Amino acid sequence: MMLTLLTQALALASVPLASGFDPWEFAPPGVWLIFGIVGLPVYVAFSGWFLGRPRNIKSSVLGSVTFLALVCSLWGGLFALTMLIRLFFF
Amino acid sequence: MSSKEASPEDIVRPMQSTSRWYYAVFAAAGIVALIWLALWGYQLEEGLIVTNLADWGSGGGVTWGVYIGAFIWWVGIAHGGIILSAAVRLFGMKRYQPIARIAELLTIGALSMAGLYIVVHTGRPDRLVTSVIPAYPWSVQTSPLAWDITVITLYFVLTATYLALTLRYDVHRLRDRMPDHLGPVYSIITMGYSEREDEIIERMVWWLALGIIVLAPLLLHGGVIPWLFALLPSMPGWQGAIQGPQFLSIALTSAIAGVIIISLLLRRAYDWDHILTDDMVRGLTLWLGFFGLMFIWLQLQQVITGVYAPAIDAGTVASAKVVNPVYIFAIVSMVLVLAYIFAQAVRESVFTPARSLVAAFLVLAATLSEKVLFVVEGLEYPTFSLYHAIPGHYFPSIVELGSVAGTMALCTLFFLAILKVVPVIELHAVEDHDDHGETEVEA
Amino acid sequence: MSTEDTTESTDEPAHPYETEDSFHPMGEEWEGRMREELEETDFDADLGMQMARDAQRLVAGEITEAEFYDEYHDDVEEEFETDARPVFDDIEDAEFEDVDDGSMLKNLADIDLEGDDASRRDVMKKMGAGAAFLGYGAYATVNQGGEDVPQDISGIRPAGPEEREHRWGMVIDLERCDGCLACVTGCVDENGTSTGANWMYVFTYDNEATEQENFLVRPCQHCSNAPCAKVCPVRARHARAEDGIVLTDYETCIGCRYCQVACPYGVNYFQWGEPDVPMDELTHLDKTPEEVRALDEEERNRQLTEANDHVYDDRGKWVDSRPPQGVMGKCTFCPTRQDGHSGEEKFATTACMDACDESGMSAIHFGDMDDPESRPNQYLRRRSENANEKENIKFDADLDFAVNAEEPIDVDDGHYPLAFVERRAGTDPWLAIDSGSAVVSSDQSFDPSENFEESRIDDIGGIPSEETDVLYTDEETDIDLRIVYDDDEFESEAESEDFNVALRLVGAGADDDIADRDVTLDVEDNLVDDQLVAETTLTVDGSTITRPDDIYVLYLLVEETVEGETARRVADTRRVYLSGDRPAVDTPDLPYSDSSLTGALDSVPPVLFTGDEQTVAATIQYPEFEQTHETRLVLLEDGSEDVVAAQEYTFDEQDTTNTPWGGKQSSFKLLENLGTEPNITYLGNEPAPDDEQREGPVAYGQLDSEKWDEWMNIIDERKEHLDYGAAANGRNREGAD
């Protein structure tokens, strides 16, 4: 993935500025959006945890584990609900 | 200003005793919720034909209606949490600290209802997880719905993490006054806790608040949600870069209204006038006015551009919107609320908590109507309007209207349950040694 | 390894697949047949055989894919001018083991040589140039930065022009459509869609510029840049890489309806409730989707074809026929036909196109838009060729002139030139489109046709003619008659019928027979295509005619028995000029220049009676840009003009009896500016942004699909049906919604 981005970035560098730019050519919009823009606040928060001051590795890990556990609980709960629906209705 | 002093006793009271009113509200909410669940079961059995939705185009209907409108509305209400938390932690508005956790809990409850609406609105909800997850690496590249799912998940989890972290301090200190039978739950919350971590945790939740204040308003309700609509080239009612700011204004307005309602209801139930003070409610009311004004102003932008010299398709939907009774109701309601808020800003005596409560309910009714109308009218007036069945027709069915009542009941039940488990007001807000107390005058 | 290596026969078998004399598990005979098959193609059979052998080794794990790739890279490049086989090691995300279907590498070694099934298309598919070869078939391209996507997740765009096999699309000639809804019915028959889910939809709309009736035929546009595929959150809606068909995976779809929201054209129809046609009424292979995908491609296609399956496509995805409850559906371009499961003869056809052809309109032309010789492209070419030839002509118009309607003809009895003239505007000179002649008579009794009914005889051949037929009285003239009866008019059971035919000369006070004969019509001998045809000759002896030179009307009279009554009846008439000497009389020069318009006087009554209203029919071909023409019929006498009839004809008044043809061909695509790249090209008038559908001859509500059950009413008010059930459409279906 990174390799692709790098090669594309190099390709971009060789394109004259005045020509048309097709954002889809390098990566689809969703990739830019989710991993670039939407991800930023999340990256910043986690960076702040691990790199900001005052910090404590144990607490940062606790927070991260909590975060992951909650993602799994959310989707796990949703999965359970949908499986129940499948059981009763489909 | 009450002469009573806030104390930790106040905030554990809900967990220690249960009044008749609690049972009554629980029962009522429970019945409404059960009725709706039965209706939903009927829908799962018969299919979405039980709604009044239909195919747009030759079909003569609209394919998204109350379910999606209410989904957007609940996500808007959910923004109350981060607004209040950001106000407290990032901008130092300690005046609102007593209400902050309640607002965050509202976020969790409202986002859960929004997520439930996704399950309700799909034709094959049993496939939601099994179809979405495997396809995600590809769907996230191009599908605004996949982006929506991503950001809602992030908002939910970040908020829940925030709550989990901030509860540690409270639960540790108040544990002896909280119900024994929930011991295991409290143990999990305070796992590995030591008092040295307090300062670190404070800093960590500050970072979280910073992340969420960018994520939620700017990228969720002012981002991926309006983009679900605005990125499509063929529904002129949804077009334009203004949808981002427009949706944000709705979110902020609904969010504050939700917080006002919850705080006034809880205050009444638990005699918390001295904690959730009139002063605080006045402040919230002013903010409601500010966000409401933004909403009206952005509607003005849309109306002007839609009727002055529009393209044919844009003009058709704009002129339909302007004369639609639902739209007129929404705008007039907002104007009435703004009038009240302006009046009480000019003359303090105009303000009463009761009036603010009514204003808040009116705002929620207005924002729900406007959002449902937005969704529906976009589909009623597409660019490709050749079909004689366009504009389509739609009026929500009992099943759909039931879902609005049902989700409100479920959210109520959620709050009733959570009141019994954790303190809904931060300990920091009522501690004597907290030197950012009520005496400081804030915006 | 070079291609000169021949198959080895003496080495010990290196892997389980290698038998004594052949690397193919089925033995030498199969290998021989494979070689024969390869030799039929245009490509190097030796190379193919060698690669097949090594493909077996690869499957057995003897060599790695990188080795296999490298070995043949040069040879493949030389043979096919490109080597687009993916090197699997590069693809990080793809889990090769999870791809049930396995690699095309296996398929190369497993070519189905069962006689009829190994169609050239199938063989070429495997042997053909480019990426269809060797393993590429397991992957569907996404066309986003060249990323490959595994088979269980689908792409959203067709593959590039070099890689894809087809680009299915349509050319629809709206000018040929007449709103019969055969295509809509045909689609419902083929797919079992529910009432009101009009995957194919035809409707009439108003266009303010003309009062012309316009039709729009609206299937799914199968866009090459489909917004519906982009927005699907589970990649159920996708475009097939091999041919660009946009399909919905009914197993994956969660029913969020975002594709329906995103589609600009409104082609999606959700299955809101229980489908009208139960699954067991659809013809399909009796296997679950997983089982179908577990088969290798050859076997899968074979089984699907054998079962005449109509729900799976060649990837084993459930995408065809109506969707189940809670899932989205739309026009599919009939993938089971394109994949050969309905038989070779249905390849490159769709149900709607077949129905339109059968109903005689042939307005729909489906085919490979990439192929210049496909049916739609040929049709486009033919239409534009016609357009170039006849530049300024757009419509045939029928004109009926009412002669003597307002003012009676005011000339002496006689024969006069008749001119059909036109001019564009009030001050332009009149121009002649056609000319003829008319006999004017004030004597009503002159019309002998009063005394005669029309015979059953249909046709008379005979006197050669320019503007005026001439009958010379100084000689004998043979007049050939071709007598034609429609078989169903022939009443008698007899094997033959006798009747008498006579020629009667009528005019200027004269009225007598000039020739006659008896004719026998033999039923058996003369039956040609449901018609009884007899040819005979009447001989007119000019010396027996004692009339002066003048215009007369020649009547062919037939004495025949109809319903028990015997009488003389008129079979045909012809205007003749009787002349005792030559040269023939010419029609005097008309005082008009020729018009550039093409047209003709179609039928002028044999005699124009003064005072009696009669109709003269004419046709004219109008250029599309001309708004108004005045047209006239003019009777000329000694150079002066006497207008006998005038009619103004405007472009706006054209109706559908006019046949538009040629002209500046208008072709368009719907909503092209949205960038969806639709694959349907329309010929005809493009709808304007504010056009609206109106009630038209299209008969929704009155048509049924006969195939599924007699209640399958074809309607277009689906919302009413969804809200109130079948009762809303006046139909009562037991147990339905």
PDB file of N, CA and C in Angstrom, chain C residues 387-460:
ATOM      1  N   ALA C 387     -29.243   8.742 -43.429  1.00  0.00           N
ATOM      2  CA  ALA C 387     -29.345  10.170 -43.173  1.00  0.00           C
ATOM      3  C   ALA C 387     -28.516  10.953 -44.176  1.00  0.00           C
ATOM      4  N   ASN C 388     -27.330  10.442 -44.506  1.00  0.00           N
ATOM      5  CA  ASN C 388     -26.469  11.176 -45.421  1.00  0.00           C
ATOM      6  C   ASN C 388     -27.043  11.232 -46.822  1.00  0.00           C
ATOM      7  N   GLU C 389     -27.716  10.144 -47.196  1.00  0.00           N
ATOM      8  CA  GLU C 389     -28.249  10.117 -48.550  1.00  0.00           C
ATOM      9  C   GLU C 389     -29.384  11.082 -48.749  1.00  0.00           C
ATOM     10  N   LYS C 390     -30.274  11.091 -47.839  1.00  0.00           N
ATOM     11  CA  LYS C 390     -31.463  11.918 -48.035  1.00  0.00           C
ATOM     12  C   LYS C 390     -31.442  13.028 -47.018  1.00  0.00           C
ATOM     13  N   GLU C 391     -30.723  14.051 -47.398  1.00  0.00           N
ATOM     14  CA  GLU C 391     -30.346  15.038 -46.395  1.00  0.00           C
ATOM     15  C   GLU C 391     -31.492  15.793 -45.778  1.00  0.00           C
ATOM     16  N   ASN C 392     -32.344  16.318 -46.639  1.00  0.00           N
ATOM     17  CA  ASN C 392     -33.301  17.264 -46.085  1.00  0.00           C
ATOM     18  C   ASN C 392     -34.655  16.661 -45.844  1.00  0.00           C
ATOM     19  N   ILE C 393     -34.727  15.350 -45.788  1.00  0.00           N
ATOM     20  CA  ILE C 393     -36.046  14.757 -45.731  1.00  0.00           C
ATOM     21  C   ILE C 393     -36.274  14.152 -44.359  1.00  0.00           C
ATOM     22  N   LYS C 394     -37.348  14.454 -43.823  1.00  0.00           N
ATOM     23  CA  LYS C 394     -37.631  13.939 -42.494  1.00  0.00           C
ATOM     24  C   LYS C 394     -38.903  13.097 -42.447  1.00  0.00           C
ATOM     25  N   PHE C 395     -39.959  13.585 -42.994  1.00  0.00           N
ATOM     26  CA  PHE C 395     -41.229  12.886 -42.817  1.00  0.00           C
ATOM     27  C   PHE C 395     -41.980  12.691 -44.118  1.00  0.00           C
ATOM     28  N   ASP C 396     -42.682  11.612 -44.179  1.00  0.00           N
ATOM     29  CA  ASP C 396     -43.703  11.452 -45.209  1.00  0.00           C
ATOM     30  C   ASP C 396     -45.002  11.978 -44.635  1.00  0.00           C
ATOM     31  N   ALA C 397     -45.653  12.805 -45.383  1.00  0.00           N
ATOM     32  CA  ALA C 397     -46.950  13.294 -44.927  1.00  0.00           C
ATOM     33  C   ALA C 397     -48.008  12.916 -45.939  1.00  0.00           C
ATOM     34  N   ASP C 398     -49.158  12.584 -45.441  1.00  0.00           N
ATOM     35  CA  ASP C 398     -50.281  12.272 -46.326  1.00  0.00           C
ATOM     36  C   ASP C 398     -51.205  13.473 -46.389  1.00  0.00           C
ATOM     37  N   LEU C 399     -51.516  13.839 -47.591  1.00  0.00           N
ATOM     38  CA  LEU C 399     -52.426  14.970 -47.764  1.00  0.00           C
ATOM     39  C   LEU C 399     -53.685  14.502 -48.467  1.00  0.00           C
ATOM     40  N   ASP C 400     -54.784  14.986 -48.023  1.00  0.00           N
ATOM     41  CA  ASP C 400     -56.030  14.716 -48.732  1.00  0.00           C
ATOM     42  C   ASP C 400     -56.610  16.044 -49.182  1.00  0.00           C
ATOM     43  N   PHE C 401     -56.704  16.201 -50.454  1.00  0.00           N
ATOM     44  CA  PHE C 401     -57.309  17.427 -51.000  1.00  0.00           C
ATOM     45  C   PHE C 401     -58.795  17.202 -51.205  1.00  0.00           C
ATOM     46  N   ALA C 402     -59.565  18.132 -50.712  1.00  0.00           N
ATOM     47  CA  ALA C 402     -61.015  18.041 -50.909  1.00  0.00           C
ATOM     48  C   ALA C 402     -61.391  18.927 -52.097  1.00  0.00           C
ATOM     49  N   VAL C 403     -61.630  18.257 -53.231  1.00  0.00           N
ATOM     50  CA  VAL C 403     -61.946  19.000 -54.460  1.00  0.00           C
ATOM     51  C   VAL C 403     -63.429  19.287 -54.497  1.00  0.00           C
ATOM     52  N   ASN C 404     -63.798  20.477 -54.954  1.00  0.00           N
ATOM     53  CA  ASN C 404     -65.207  20.905 -55.022  1.00  0.00           C
ATOM     54  C   ASN C 404     -65.816  21.123 -53.666  1.00  0.00           C
ATOM     55  N   ALA C 405     -65.002  21.195 -52.627  1.00  0.00           N
ATOM     56  CA  ALA C 405     -65.574  21.332 -51.286  1.00  0.00           C
ATOM     57  C   ALA C 405     -66.182  22.714 -51.099  1.00  0.00           C
ATOM     58  N   GLU C 406     -65.432  23.731 -51.424  1.00  0.00           N
ATOM     59  CA  GLU C 406     -65.952  25.086 -51.235  1.00  0.00           C
ATOM     60  C   GLU C 406     -66.541  25.626 -52.529  1.00  0.00           C
ATOM     61  N   GLU C 407     -65.747  25.491 -53.580  1.00  0.00           N
ATOM     62  CA  GLU C 407     -66.189  26.053 -54.866  1.00  0.00           C
ATOM     63  C   GLU C 407     -66.091  24.973 -55.930  1.00  0.00           C
ATOM     64  N   PRO C 408     -67.175  24.801 -56.705  1.00  0.00           N
ATOM     65  CA  PRO C 408     -67.132  23.756 -57.734  1.00  0.00           C
ATOM     66  C   PRO C 408     -66.171  24.134 -58.859  1.00  0.00           C
ATOM     67  N   ILE C 409     -65.690  23.087 -59.503  1.00  0.00           N
ATOM     68  CA  ILE C 409     -64.827  23.334 -60.656  1.00  0.00           C
ATOM     69  C   ILE C 409     -65.639  24.065 -61.730  1.00  0.00           C
ATOM     70  N   ASP C 410     -65.013  25.066 -62.303  1.00  0.00           N
ATOM     71  CA  ASP C 410     -65.768  25.887 -63.254  1.00  0.00           C
ATOM     72  C   ASP C 410     -65.099  25.889 -64.624  1.00  0.00           C
ATOM     73  N   VAL C 411     -65.013  24.744 -65.230  1.00  0.00           N
ATOM     74  CA  VAL C 411     -64.478  24.666 -66.585  1.00  0.00           C
ATOM     75  C   VAL C 411     -65.386  23.762 -67.409  1.00  0.00           C
ATOM     76  N   ASP C 412     -65.185  23.819 -68.724  1.00  0.00           N
ATOM     77  CA  ASP C 412     -65.961  22.929 -69.587  1.00  0.00           C
ATOM     78  C   ASP C 412     -65.516  21.498 -69.381  1.00  0.00           C
ATOM     79  N   ASP C 413     -66.387  20.607 -69.741  1.00  0.00           N
ATOM     80  CA  ASP C 413     -65.993  19.199 -69.678  1.00  0.00           C
ATOM     81  C   ASP C 413     -64.792  18.965 -70.569  1.00  0.00           C
ATOM     82  N   GLY C 414     -63.906  18.153 -70.110  1.00  0.00           N
ATOM     83  CA  GLY C 414     -62.744  17.851 -70.941  1.00  0.00           C
ATOM     84  C   GLY C 414     -61.598  17.331 -70.110  1.00  0.00           C
ATOM     85  N   HIS C 415     -60.498  17.252 -70.769  1.00  0.00           N
ATOM     86  CA  HIS C 415     -59.298  16.697 -70.138  1.00  0.00           C
ATOM     87  C   HIS C 415     -58.328  17.830 -69.887  1.00  0.00           C
ATOM     88  N   TYR C 416     -57.863  17.896 -68.686  1.00  0.00           N
ATOM     89  CA  TYR C 416     -56.993  18.993 -68.309  1.00  0.00           C
ATOM     90  C   TYR C 416     -55.767  18.491 -67.569  1.00  0.00           C
ATOM     91  N   PRO C 417     -54.674  19.191 -67.671  1.00  0.00           N
ATOM     92  CA  PRO C 417     -53.534  18.869 -66.800  1.00  0.00           C
ATOM     93  C   PRO C 417     -53.862  19.278 -65.360  1.00  0.00           C
ATOM     94  N   LEU C 418     -53.355  18.479 -64.411  1.00  0.00           N
ATOM     95  CA  LEU C 418     -53.571  18.754 -62.995  1.00  0.00           C
ATOM     96  C   LEU C 418     -52.189  18.865 -62.362  1.00  0.00           C
ATOM     97  N   ALA C 419     -51.972  19.943 -61.642  1.00  0.00           N
ATOM     98  CA  ALA C 419     -50.657  20.131 -61.021  1.00  0.00           C
ATOM     99  C   ALA C 419     -50.765  20.138 -59.498  1.00  0.00           C
ATOM    100  N   PHE C 420     -49.808  19.521 -58.866  1.00  0.00           N
ATOM    101  CA  PHE C 420     -49.693  19.488 -57.394  1.00  0.00           C
ATOM    102  C   PHE C 420     -48.508  20.401 -57.080  1.00  0.00           C
ATOM    103  N   VAL C 421     -48.828  21.563 -56.490  1.00  0.00           N
ATOM    104  CA  VAL C 421     -47.791  22.579 -56.316  1.00  0.00           C
ATOM    105  C   VAL C 421     -47.651  22.965 -54.852  1.00  0.00           C
ATOM    106  N   GLU C 422     -46.493  23.557 -54.555  1.00  0.00           N
ATOM    107  CA  GLU C 422     -46.257  24.001 -53.176  1.00  0.00           C
ATOM    108  C   GLU C 422     -45.439  25.276 -53.183  1.00  0.00           C
ATOM    109  N   ARG C 423     -45.552  26.022 -52.130  1.00  0.00           N
ATOM    110  CA  ARG C 423     -44.629  27.118 -51.897  1.00  0.00           C
ATOM    111  C   ARG C 423     -44.447  27.258 -50.399  1.00  0.00           C
ATOM    112  N   ARG C 424     -43.296  27.818 -50.027  1.00  0.00           N
ATOM    113  CA  ARG C 424     -42.951  27.851 -48.618  1.00  0.00           C
ATOM    114  C   ARG C 424     -43.660  28.973 -47.876  1.00  0.00           C
ATOM    115  N   ALA C 425     -43.681  30.128 -48.493  1.00  0.00           N
ATOM    116  CA  ALA C 425     -44.288  31.265 -47.798  1.00  0.00           C
ATOM    117  C   ALA C 425     -45.141  32.053 -48.769  1.00  0.00           C
ATOM    118  N   GLY C 426     -45.877  33.005 -48.264  1.00  0.00           N
ATOM    119  CA  GLY C 426     -46.912  33.673 -49.035  1.00  0.00           C
ATOM    120  C   GLY C 426     -46.465  34.345 -50.322  1.00  0.00           C
ATOM    121  N   THR C 427     -45.219  34.732 -50.399  1.00  0.00           N
ATOM    122  CA  THR C 427     -44.816  35.482 -51.591  1.00  0.00           C
ATOM    123  C   THR C 427     -43.916  34.677 -52.522  1.00  0.00           C
ATOM    124  N   ASP C 428     -43.559  33.483 -52.077  1.00  0.00           N
ATOM    125  CA  ASP C 428     -42.697  32.665 -52.934  1.00  0.00           C
ATOM    126  C   ASP C 428     -43.480  32.165 -54.136  1.00  0.00           C
ATOM    127  N   PRO C 429     -42.803  31.864 -55.220  1.00  0.00           N
ATOM    128  CA  PRO C 429     -43.501  31.300 -56.389  1.00  0.00           C
ATOM    129  C   PRO C 429     -43.899  29.856 -56.114  1.00  0.00           C
ATOM    130  N   TRP C 430     -44.929  29.427 -56.779  1.00  0.00           N
ATOM    131  CA  TRP C 430     -45.359  28.043 -56.650  1.00  0.00           C
ATOM    132  C   TRP C 430     -44.405  27.127 -57.409  1.00  0.00           C
ATOM    133  N   LEU C 431     -44.176  25.967 -56.813  1.00  0.00           N
ATOM    134  CA  LEU C 431     -43.294  24.986 -57.448  1.00  0.00           C
ATOM    135  C   LEU C 431     -44.049  23.675 -57.595  1.00  0.00           C
ATOM    136  N   ALA C 432     -43.791  22.970 -58.668  1.00  0.00           N
ATOM    137  CA  ALA C 432     -44.560  21.756 -58.944  1.00  0.00           C
ATOM    138  C   ALA C 432     -43.897  20.540 -58.334  1.00  0.00           C
ATOM    139  N   ILE C 433     -44.663  19.787 -57.599  1.00  0.00           N
ATOM    140  CA  ILE C 433     -44.174  18.542 -57.036  1.00  0.00           C
ATOM    141  C   ILE C 433     -44.495  17.389 -57.976  1.00  0.00           C
ATOM    142  N   ASP C 434     -45.718  17.384 -58.509  1.00  0.00           N
ATOM    143  CA  ASP C 434     -46.131  16.293 -59.373  1.00  0.00           C
ATOM    144  C   ASP C 434     -47.218  16.839 -60.295  1.00  0.00           C
ATOM    145  N   SER C 435     -47.454  16.119 -61.327  1.00  0.00           N
ATOM    146  CA  SER C 435     -48.553  16.526 -62.199  1.00  0.00           C
ATOM    147  C   SER C 435     -49.283  15.308 -62.716  1.00  0.00           C
ATOM    148  N   GLY C 436     -50.490  15.516 -63.124  1.00  0.00           N
ATOM    149  CA  GLY C 436     -51.270  14.430 -63.680  1.00  0.00           C
ATOM    150  C   GLY C 436     -52.282  15.049 -64.615  1.00  0.00           C
ATOM    151  N   SER C 437     -53.355  14.351 -64.787  1.00  0.00           N
ATOM    152  CA  SER C 437     -54.406  14.926 -65.606  1.00  0.00           C
ATOM    153  C   SER C 437     -55.748  14.527 -65.036  1.00  0.00           C
ATOM    154  N   ALA C 438     -56.705  15.287 -65.333  1.00  0.00           N
ATOM    155  CA  ALA C 438     -58.037  14.973 -64.824  1.00  0.00           C
ATOM    156  C   ALA C 438     -59.066  15.179 -65.914  1.00  0.00           C
ATOM    157  N   VAL C 439     -60.018  14.329 -65.906  1.00  0.00           N
ATOM    158  CA  VAL C 439     -61.165  14.492 -66.799  1.00  0.00           C
ATOM    159  C   VAL C 439     -62.252  15.172 -66.005  1.00  0.00           C
ATOM    160  N   VAL C 440     -62.731  16.246 -66.536  1.00  0.00           N
ATOM    161  CA  VAL C 440     -63.795  16.978 -65.834  1.00  0.00           C
ATOM    162  C   VAL C 440     -65.105  16.744 -66.562  1.00  0.00           C
ATOM    163  N   SER C 441     -66.102  16.462 -65.789  1.00  0.00           N
ATOM    164  CA  SER C 441     -67.422  16.246 -66.411  1.00  0.00           C
ATOM    165  C   SER C 441     -68.500  16.847 -65.534  1.00  0.00           C
ATOM    166  N   SER C 442     -69.468  17.439 -66.165  1.00  0.00           N
ATOM    167  CA  SER C 442     -70.609  17.948 -65.407  1.00  0.00           C
ATOM    168  C   SER C 442     -71.743  16.941 -65.413  1.00  0.00           C
ATOM    169  N   ASP C 443     -71.524  15.892 -66.122  1.00  0.00           N
ATOM    170  CA  ASP C 443     -72.602  14.916 -66.299  1.00  0.00           C
ATOM    171  C   ASP C 443     -72.408  13.793 -65.304  1.00  0.00           C
ATOM    172  N   GLN C 444     -73.241  13.765 -64.282  1.00  0.00           N
ATOM    173  CA  GLN C 444     -73.122  12.743 -63.251  1.00  0.00           C
ATOM    174  C   GLN C 444     -73.376  11.357 -63.791  1.00  0.00           C
ATOM    175  N   SER C 445     -74.246  11.332 -64.768  1.00  0.00           N
ATOM    176  CA  SER C 445     -74.568  10.001 -65.277  1.00  0.00           C
ATOM    177  C   SER C 445     -73.399   9.380 -65.979  1.00  0.00           C
ATOM    178  N   PHE C 446     -72.405  10.200 -66.172  1.00  0.00           N
ATOM    179  CA  PHE C 446     -71.217   9.700 -66.842  1.00  0.00           C
ATOM    180  C   PHE C 446     -70.503   8.631 -66.026  1.00  0.00           C
ATOM    181  N   ASP C 447     -70.757   8.617 -64.766  1.00  0.00           N
ATOM    182  CA  ASP C 447     -69.989   7.699 -63.931  1.00  0.00           C
ATOM    183  C   ASP C 447     -70.611   6.322 -63.913  1.00  0.00           C
ATOM    184  N   PRO C 448     -70.078   5.453 -64.703  1.00  0.00           N
ATOM    185  CA  PRO C 448     -70.654   4.118 -64.765  1.00  0.00           C
ATOM    186  C   PRO C 448     -70.413   3.317 -63.494  1.00  0.00           C
ATOM    187  N   SER C 449     -69.488   3.787 -62.674  1.00  0.00           N
ATOM    188  CA  SER C 449     -69.218   2.982 -61.496  1.00  0.00           C
ATOM    189  C   SER C 449     -70.427   2.954 -60.566  1.00  0.00           C
ATOM    190  N   GLU C 450     -71.346   3.868 -60.778  1.00  0.00           N
ATOM    191  CA  GLU C 450     -72.584   3.814 -60.015  1.00  0.00           C
ATOM    192  C   GLU C 450     -73.308   2.505 -60.247  1.00  0.00           C
ATOM    193  N   ASN C 451     -73.154   2.024 -61.434  1.00  0.00           N
ATOM    194  CA  ASN C 451     -73.905   0.821 -61.780  1.00  0.00           C
ATOM    195  C   ASN C 451     -73.180  -0.439 -61.383  1.00  0.00           C
ATOM    196  N   PHE C 452     -72.015  -0.270 -60.904  1.00  0.00           N
ATOM    197  CA  PHE C 452     -71.236  -1.466 -60.625  1.00  0.00           C
ATOM    198  C   PHE C 452     -70.693  -1.432 -59.220  1.00  0.00           C
ATOM    199  N   GLU C 453     -70.689  -2.567 -58.575  1.00  0.00           N
ATOM    200  CA  GLU C 453     -69.996  -2.674 -57.294  1.00  0.00           C
ATOM    201  C   GLU C 453     -68.533  -3.031 -57.554  1.00  0.00           C
ATOM    202  N   GLU C 454     -67.828  -2.956 -56.539  1.00  0.00           N
ATOM    203  CA  GLU C 454     -66.427  -3.324 -56.676  1.00  0.00           C
ATOM    204  C   GLU C 454     -66.278  -4.837 -56.693  1.00  0.00           C
ATOM    205  N   SER C 455     -65.520  -5.259 -57.630  1.00  0.00           N
ATOM    206  CA  SER C 455     -65.285  -6.700 -57.718  1.00  0.00           C
ATOM    207  C   SER C 455     -64.336  -7.151 -56.623  1.00  0.00           C
ATOM    208  N   ARG C 456     -64.293  -8.446 -56.499  1.00  0.00           N
ATOM    209  CA  ARG C 456     -63.336  -8.982 -55.549  1.00  0.00           C
ATOM    210  C   ARG C 456     -61.936  -9.035 -56.133  1.00  0.00           C
ATOM    211  N   ILE C 457     -61.877  -8.801 -57.402  1.00  0.00           N
ATOM    212  CA  ILE C 457     -60.561  -8.897 -58.012  1.00  0.00           C
ATOM    213  C   ILE C 457     -59.689  -7.753 -57.509  1.00  0.00           C
ATOM    214  N   ASP C 458     -58.472  -8.094 -57.242  1.00  0.00           N
ATOM    215  CA  ASP C 458     -57.618  -7.110 -56.609  1.00  0.00           C
ATOM    216  C   ASP C 458     -56.750  -6.311 -57.571  1.00  0.00           C
ATOM    217  N   ASP C 459     -56.460  -6.881 -58.664  1.00  0.00           N
ATOM    218  CA  ASP C 459     -55.368  -6.242 -59.392  1.00  0.00           C
ATOM    219  C   ASP C 459     -55.571  -6.391 -60.895  1.00  0.00           C
ATOM    220  N   ILE C 460     -55.157  -5.390 -61.575  1.00  0.00           N
ATOM    221  CA  ILE C 460     -55.142  -5.499 -63.027  1.00  0.00           C
ATOM    222  C   ILE C 460     -53.816  -4.967 -63.523  1.00  0.00           C
TER     223      ILE C 460
END
